[in-house]
Short mmCIF file of C-alpha atoms and ligand atoms in Angstrom, two decimals:
data_model
loop_
_atom_site.label_atom_id
_atom_site.label_comp_id
_atom_site.label_asym_id
_atom_site.label_seq_id
_atom_site.Cartn_x
_atom_site.Cartn_y
_atom_site.Cartn_z
CA MET A 1 31.20 19.13 27.26
CA GLU A 2 34.57 18.72 28.54
CA TYR A 3 37.50 18.41 26.22
CA LYS A 4 39.07 14.99 25.87
CA LYS A 5 42.50 14.25 24.07
CA SER A 6 42.30 11.90 21.06
CA ALA A 7 43.48 8.23 20.89
CA LYS A 8 46.23 9.58 18.62
CA GLU A 9 47.45 11.78 21.49
CA ARG A 10 47.17 8.86 23.78
CA PHE A 11 49.28 6.76 21.72
CA LEU A 12 51.84 9.59 21.73
CA ASP A 13 51.51 10.21 25.44
CA GLU A 14 51.84 6.40 26.59
CA TYR A 15 54.22 4.76 24.16
CA PHE A 16 57.80 5.56 24.18
CA GLY A 17 59.13 5.36 20.64
CA GLY A 18 55.90 6.18 19.16
CA VAL A 19 56.15 8.65 16.39
CA GLU A 20 53.51 10.61 14.41
CA ASP A 21 54.69 9.51 11.12
CA TRP A 22 56.18 6.01 10.87
CA ASP A 23 57.11 6.00 7.08
CA LYS A 24 58.93 9.47 7.65
CA HIS A 25 60.49 8.09 10.68
CA LEU A 26 61.84 5.08 8.61
CA ALA A 27 63.11 7.48 5.81
CA ASP A 28 64.74 9.75 8.29
CA LEU A 29 66.85 6.65 9.58
CA ILE A 30 68.60 6.34 6.11
CA THR A 31 71.51 8.54 5.52
CA GLY A 32 72.73 9.40 2.13
CA ASP A 33 76.25 8.25 2.88
CA GLU A 34 75.17 4.81 4.01
CA ASN A 35 73.20 4.03 0.91
CA ALA A 36 72.40 6.65 -1.73
CA HIS A 37 70.29 4.28 -3.50
CA LEU A 38 68.21 3.32 -0.60
CA LEU A 39 67.65 6.88 0.26
CA GLU A 40 66.49 7.50 -3.15
CA THR A 41 64.08 4.60 -3.06
CA ARG A 42 62.48 5.86 0.33
CA GLU A 43 62.26 9.29 -0.94
CA LYS A 44 60.49 7.82 -4.02
CA ILE A 45 57.96 5.88 -1.96
CA MET A 46 57.08 9.12 0.19
CA LYS A 47 56.30 10.87 -3.07
CA GLU A 48 54.28 8.04 -4.40
CA GLN A 49 52.39 8.05 -0.96
CA GLU A 50 51.73 11.83 -1.48
CA GLU A 51 50.41 11.40 -4.93
CA PHE A 52 48.18 8.27 -3.86
CA GLY A 53 46.92 10.34 -1.12
CA ASN A 54 46.13 13.14 -3.31
CA ARG A 55 43.96 10.82 -5.44
CA THR A 56 42.31 9.17 -2.57
CA ASN A 57 42.55 11.36 0.30
CA PHE A 58 40.60 14.22 -0.78
CA GLU A 59 43.69 15.88 -2.23
CA LEU A 60 45.31 15.78 1.21
CA GLY A 61 48.46 13.92 0.35
CA ARG A 62 50.01 12.13 3.24
CA GLU A 63 47.69 13.36 5.56
CA MET A 64 47.09 10.69 8.27
CA TRP A 65 43.97 10.58 10.34
CA TYR A 66 43.68 7.07 11.46
CA SER A 67 47.15 5.70 11.75
CA ASN A 68 50.86 6.95 11.84
CA TYR A 69 51.43 4.36 9.10
CA PHE A 70 50.36 5.35 5.63
CA PHE A 71 49.39 1.93 4.33
CA ILE A 72 47.01 1.22 7.48
CA ASN A 73 45.50 4.90 7.14
CA SER A 74 44.55 3.98 3.64
CA LEU A 75 43.06 0.54 4.93
CA ILE A 76 40.90 2.36 7.45
CA LEU A 77 39.74 4.85 4.75
CA ASN A 78 38.77 1.78 2.78
CA PHE A 79 36.74 0.53 5.54
CA ILE A 80 34.95 3.89 5.79
CA THR A 81 34.31 4.01 1.97
CA ASP A 82 32.95 0.47 2.02
CA ALA A 83 30.68 1.34 5.02
CA GLU A 84 28.49 3.63 2.83
CA GLY A 85 25.07 3.64 3.68
CA ASP A 86 25.72 2.78 7.42
CA PRO A 87 26.26 6.08 9.02
CA ASP A 88 26.68 4.59 12.53
CA LEU A 89 29.53 2.38 11.44
CA ILE A 90 31.22 5.27 9.64
CA ASN A 91 31.06 7.47 12.71
CA GLU A 92 32.61 4.52 14.88
CA LEU A 93 35.30 3.93 12.33
CA LYS A 94 36.21 7.59 12.35
CA LYS A 95 37.29 7.20 16.07
CA ILE A 96 39.93 4.73 15.39
CA TYR A 97 43.57 5.17 15.72
CA VAL A 98 46.15 2.60 14.89
CA GLY A 99 49.58 3.51 16.46
CA VAL A 100 52.49 1.45 15.03
CA LEU A 101 55.66 0.86 16.95
CA GLY A 102 58.89 -0.55 15.84
CA ASN A 103 58.88 -3.54 18.40
CA PHE A 104 59.47 -7.18 17.35
CA GLY A 105 56.65 -9.86 17.54
CA PRO A 106 53.55 -10.03 15.48
CA ASP A 107 51.35 -8.27 18.08
CA ALA A 108 48.23 -6.20 17.60
CA VAL A 109 46.19 -5.17 20.66
CA ALA A 110 42.95 -3.30 21.00
CA LEU A 111 43.66 -1.30 24.22
CA ASN A 112 41.14 -1.09 27.07
CA MET A 113 39.30 2.27 27.14
CA ASP A 114 40.60 5.13 28.88
CA GLU A 115 38.24 7.71 30.30
CA GLU A 116 40.74 10.44 29.89
CA TYR A 117 40.68 9.96 26.14
CA ASP A 118 38.43 9.71 23.36
CA GLY A 119 38.33 7.12 20.57
CA TYR A 120 39.64 3.70 20.04
CA LEU A 121 43.29 2.94 20.18
CA ILE A 122 44.87 -0.18 18.60
CA LYS A 123 48.67 -0.66 18.95
CA MET A 124 50.52 -2.65 16.53
CA ASN A 125 54.14 -3.79 16.05
CA ALA A 126 55.68 -2.93 12.62
CA ASP A 127 56.67 -6.66 12.73
CA VAL A 128 52.98 -7.46 11.98
CA ASP A 129 53.42 -5.88 8.75
CA TYR A 130 56.79 -7.62 7.86
CA GLN A 131 55.61 -11.12 8.90
CA LEU A 132 52.33 -10.75 6.82
CA THR A 133 54.59 -9.90 3.80
CA TYR A 134 56.71 -12.99 4.29
CA ILE A 135 53.87 -15.48 4.76
CA SER A 136 51.98 -13.85 1.90
CA ASP A 137 55.08 -14.53 -0.16
CA LEU A 138 55.33 -18.00 1.02
CA VAL A 139 51.72 -18.97 0.48
CA SER A 140 51.70 -17.22 -2.96
CA TYR A 141 54.80 -19.32 -4.23
CA HIS A 142 52.78 -22.44 -3.18
CA MET A 143 49.57 -21.15 -4.79
CA TYR A 144 51.26 -20.16 -8.06
CA GLY A 145 53.15 -23.45 -8.00
CA MET A 146 49.86 -25.55 -7.70
CA THR A 147 48.59 -23.79 -11.01
CA LEU A 148 51.70 -25.01 -13.01
CA ASN A 149 51.56 -28.16 -15.05
CA ASP A 150 55.38 -28.20 -15.72
CA GLU A 151 57.33 -30.04 -13.08
CA ARG A 152 60.52 -28.24 -13.68
CA GLU A 153 58.83 -24.79 -13.42
CA ARG A 154 57.41 -25.80 -10.27
CA ASP A 155 60.78 -27.01 -8.90
CA ASN A 156 62.35 -23.73 -9.70
CA LEU A 157 60.01 -22.05 -7.08
CA ILE A 158 61.21 -24.34 -4.10
CA PRO A 159 64.24 -22.10 -3.33
CA LYS A 160 61.87 -19.13 -3.00
CA MET A 161 59.61 -21.07 -0.76
CA TRP A 162 62.51 -21.85 1.54
CA GLU A 163 63.60 -18.29 1.33
CA SER A 164 60.39 -16.84 2.64
CA LEU A 165 60.13 -19.48 5.16
CA SER A 166 63.52 -18.66 6.56
CA ASP A 167 62.52 -14.98 6.70
CA LEU A 168 59.54 -15.95 8.80
CA VAL A 169 61.36 -18.32 11.14
CA ASP A 170 65.07 -17.41 11.19
CA LYS A 171 65.43 -14.01 12.63
CA LYS A 172 69.32 -14.02 12.55
CA ALA A 173 69.53 -14.96 8.83
CA LEU A 174 66.90 -12.44 7.94
CA LEU A 175 68.75 -9.52 9.92
CA LYS A 176 71.84 -10.66 7.97
CA LYS A 177 70.02 -10.52 4.66
CA LEU A 178 68.71 -7.17 5.49
CA ARG A 179 71.97 -5.80 6.33
CA GLU A 180 73.36 -6.96 3.01
CA ASN A 181 70.40 -5.71 1.03
CA ARG A 182 71.09 -2.33 2.67
CA GLN A 183 74.54 -2.16 1.34
CA ALA A 184 73.68 -3.73 -2.05
CA PRO A 185 74.17 -1.22 -4.81
CA ALA A 186 71.78 -2.59 -7.39
CA PRO A 187 68.05 -2.52 -7.00
CA ARG A 188 66.39 -5.78 -7.18
CA GLN A 189 64.11 -5.94 -10.37
CA VAL A 190 60.47 -6.61 -9.23
CA ASP A 191 58.20 -7.98 -12.08
CA LEU A 192 54.96 -6.27 -11.30
CA GLU A 193 53.02 -8.39 -13.87
CA SER A 194 53.99 -11.59 -12.32
CA PRO A 195 51.03 -13.50 -11.49
CA ARG A 196 52.66 -14.69 -8.33
CA LEU A 197 52.98 -11.21 -7.08
CA HIS A 198 49.44 -10.39 -7.74
CA ILE A 199 48.57 -13.51 -5.44
CA ALA A 200 50.90 -12.23 -2.80
CA THR A 201 49.69 -8.57 -2.82
CA ASP A 202 46.08 -9.47 -2.64
CA LEU A 203 46.63 -12.03 0.22
CA TYR A 204 48.86 -9.34 2.12
CA VAL A 205 46.12 -6.60 1.80
CA ALA A 206 43.33 -8.80 2.80
CA GLY A 207 45.48 -10.38 5.66
CA MET A 208 46.31 -7.00 7.12
CA SER A 209 42.73 -5.80 6.72
CA PHE A 210 41.63 -8.92 8.68
CA VAL A 211 44.02 -8.28 11.49
CA LEU A 212 42.84 -4.61 11.88
CA GLY A 213 39.11 -5.74 11.44
CA HIS A 214 39.78 -8.14 14.36
CA GLU A 215 40.99 -5.46 16.84
CA ILE A 216 38.34 -2.98 15.54
CA GLY A 217 35.92 -5.79 16.37
CA HIS A 218 37.09 -5.97 20.05
CA HIS A 219 36.62 -2.26 20.36
CA PHE A 220 33.17 -2.07 18.57
CA LEU A 221 31.92 -5.24 20.36
CA LYS A 222 32.63 -3.60 23.53
CA HIS A 223 35.29 -6.00 24.71
CA THR A 224 37.51 -2.94 25.76
CA GLU A 225 35.11 -1.13 27.89
CA SER A 226 36.91 -0.23 30.88
CA ASN A 227 36.52 -3.01 33.64
CA ARG A 228 34.95 -5.51 31.49
CA ARG A 229 38.01 -7.54 31.14
CA ASN A 230 38.99 -7.13 34.62
CA ILE A 231 35.43 -8.09 36.00
CA VAL A 232 36.12 -11.26 33.74
CA ALA A 233 39.35 -11.79 35.29
CA LYS A 234 38.34 -11.18 38.68
CA PHE A 235 35.38 -13.65 38.70
CA MET A 236 37.20 -16.23 36.63
CA PRO A 237 35.92 -19.44 37.94
CA PRO A 238 38.91 -21.44 39.75
CA ASP A 239 38.49 -24.41 37.59
CA GLY A 240 38.62 -21.80 34.74
CA THR A 241 36.57 -22.39 31.66
CA PHE A 242 37.61 -18.78 30.32
CA SER A 243 34.51 -19.08 28.01
CA GLN A 244 33.93 -15.33 27.73
CA LEU A 245 37.33 -14.50 26.53
CA HIS A 246 37.27 -17.17 23.91
CA LEU A 247 33.84 -16.21 22.81
CA ASP A 248 35.22 -12.73 22.27
CA GLU A 249 37.92 -14.01 19.92
CA PHE A 250 35.36 -15.66 17.77
CA THR A 251 32.95 -12.76 17.61
CA ALA A 252 36.02 -10.37 16.73
CA ASP A 253 37.09 -12.87 14.09
CA ASN A 254 33.52 -12.90 12.70
CA PHE A 255 33.13 -9.07 12.95
CA SER A 256 36.24 -8.75 10.77
CA PHE A 257 35.24 -11.46 8.36
CA ASP A 258 32.24 -9.55 7.86
CA LEU A 259 34.00 -6.22 7.22
CA LEU A 260 36.17 -8.05 4.71
CA ILE A 261 33.00 -9.30 2.75
CA ARG A 262 31.55 -5.82 2.85
CA GLY A 263 34.51 -4.61 1.07
CA MET A 264 34.42 -7.09 -1.69
CA LYS A 265 33.17 -5.55 -4.85
CA GLU A 266 32.80 -9.09 -6.36
CA ARG A 267 33.77 -12.45 -5.18
CA ASN A 268 37.56 -12.69 -4.54
CA ASP A 269 38.87 -16.10 -3.48
CA LEU A 270 42.06 -14.68 -2.19
CA THR A 271 40.24 -12.19 -0.02
CA LEU A 272 38.12 -15.13 1.44
CA PHE A 273 41.33 -17.15 2.01
CA ALA A 274 43.62 -14.50 3.75
CA PRO A 275 42.06 -14.85 7.19
CA SER A 276 42.79 -18.42 7.65
CA LEU A 277 45.65 -18.94 5.14
CA ILE A 278 47.73 -15.95 6.03
CA VAL A 279 46.82 -14.84 9.66
CA ILE A 280 45.93 -18.10 11.36
CA LEU A 281 48.99 -19.88 9.64
CA LEU A 282 51.21 -17.10 10.78
CA LEU A 283 50.04 -17.30 14.36
CA ALA A 284 50.38 -21.15 14.15
CA LEU A 285 54.08 -20.71 13.44
CA TYR A 286 54.33 -19.19 16.97
CA ASP A 287 52.45 -21.94 18.51
CA LYS A 288 53.78 -25.39 18.86
CA THR A 289 50.03 -26.77 19.83
CA PRO A 290 47.60 -25.08 17.59
CA GLN A 291 44.96 -27.68 18.61
CA GLU A 292 45.06 -26.45 22.32
CA PRO A 293 43.54 -23.37 23.63
CA SER A 294 45.18 -21.10 26.03
CA GLN A 295 43.72 -19.11 29.03
CA THR A 296 42.84 -16.09 26.87
CA HIS A 297 42.38 -17.60 23.29
CA PRO A 298 40.75 -20.39 21.81
CA SER A 299 42.79 -22.78 19.81
CA LEU A 300 43.96 -21.66 16.42
CA ARG A 301 42.43 -24.87 15.12
CA ASP A 302 39.09 -23.92 16.32
CA ARG A 303 39.37 -20.40 14.97
CA TYR A 304 40.53 -21.79 11.68
CA LEU A 305 37.40 -24.23 11.61
CA ASN A 306 35.16 -21.14 12.35
CA LEU A 307 36.61 -18.99 9.49
CA LEU A 308 36.45 -22.12 7.11
CA LYS A 309 32.76 -22.33 8.00
CA ARG A 310 32.12 -18.62 7.19
CA VAL A 311 33.84 -19.07 3.99
CA SER A 312 31.64 -22.15 3.26
CA GLU A 313 28.55 -20.04 3.97
CA GLN A 314 29.92 -17.77 0.99
CA ASP A 315 30.72 -20.42 -1.23
CA GLU A 316 31.30 -24.24 -0.54
CA GLU A 317 33.58 -24.69 -3.47
CA VAL A 318 36.05 -21.99 -2.29
CA ALA A 319 35.95 -23.40 1.01
CA SER A 320 37.15 -26.69 -0.14
CA LYS A 321 39.79 -25.17 -2.36
CA LEU A 322 40.94 -23.22 0.79
CA GLN A 323 41.01 -26.59 2.62
CA GLN A 324 43.21 -28.08 0.04
CA ILE A 325 45.71 -25.12 -0.19
CA PHE A 326 45.89 -24.91 3.60
CA ASN A 327 46.55 -28.55 3.78
CA HIS A 328 49.19 -28.25 1.11
CA VAL A 329 51.07 -25.32 2.73
CA ALA A 330 50.56 -26.52 6.31
CA THR A 331 51.96 -30.11 5.41
CA TRP A 332 54.99 -28.52 3.64
CA ILE A 333 55.94 -26.28 6.51
CA ASN A 334 55.72 -28.93 8.94
CA VAL A 335 57.81 -31.21 6.85
CA ALA A 336 60.31 -28.33 6.16
CA LEU A 337 60.75 -27.47 9.92
CA GLY A 338 61.18 -31.04 10.93
CA GLY A 339 57.88 -31.61 12.63
CA HIS A 340 57.13 -28.22 13.92
CA TRP A 341 53.72 -29.57 15.03
CA LYS A 342 52.86 -32.62 16.54
CA THR A 343 49.59 -33.09 14.96
CA GLU A 344 47.88 -32.27 11.71
CA TRP A 345 45.73 -29.63 13.57
CA TRP A 346 44.26 -28.41 10.53
CA LYS A 347 42.36 -31.61 9.48
ZN1 ZN B 1 41.74 -10.85 19.66
#
């Protein structure tokens, strides 16, 4: 059999700025004279990854098979562990490579298959990771606030909500803040026991898993077979119903949702919430008309309603809780941004 290069090699061949180890790349950007503390933190993170890897990656530390980004590599390893008992799925999952690039914009793409290379390549901007962090923060303050009875305690969260919304929509302010943080001498104390932080972390992990699962879905459902999309494009009817591309998005969402459920050891509402409450809501921040479809994608409203249906198949009560939280957060965002959306598209 002829030797083919791997998806990882394809990523490094084709993408300018693609590096083999994203975390190390970030660590190398920090110099000691600029900020000794930040350097120390980065080194600590690398060491923690090494130890975590030794515990989970068969004693292989930061060895990365499935992505140049340690966290994503861990998530793919989770998918593989969760697929126990399904050798075909495991074999397919092992062909994935997720290449993270430093470009702006929350984009993730399952690349069309290339006959010269083996495996499934997914390309993702590091911005996906940052944006998912900020929106998980924003939603977690709301969800935590909804559990508080004391009005003053709730009001205390409002500045935090504004800050995470600003991180999402005001790039200039964010860059300024990051620059200031870079120079800040004292570490910010993070309360790891905070119930709010637990909500944010669970939402973030499930949100990122859902994004990955969606792109994996495009590959496994053969949406990326060479020519398939081109054929669709070529034979697109002039009046344009684009229905196949739209259908592909729903099936990729459903594939990813199934993958998430498969990984749940017990019912976890946050995992069920994350696809709509984190991913769809984030995409909607970039879309002035989430009720309208585009050429390639169904409307975010329809994707939200589909995911809501999937949650209600699991548990109707959780679905109605999701609807309530979604309405709460989306309404707040819309008012905060002075009518970002013209309609209450989530209703
Ligand atoms: Zn898609």
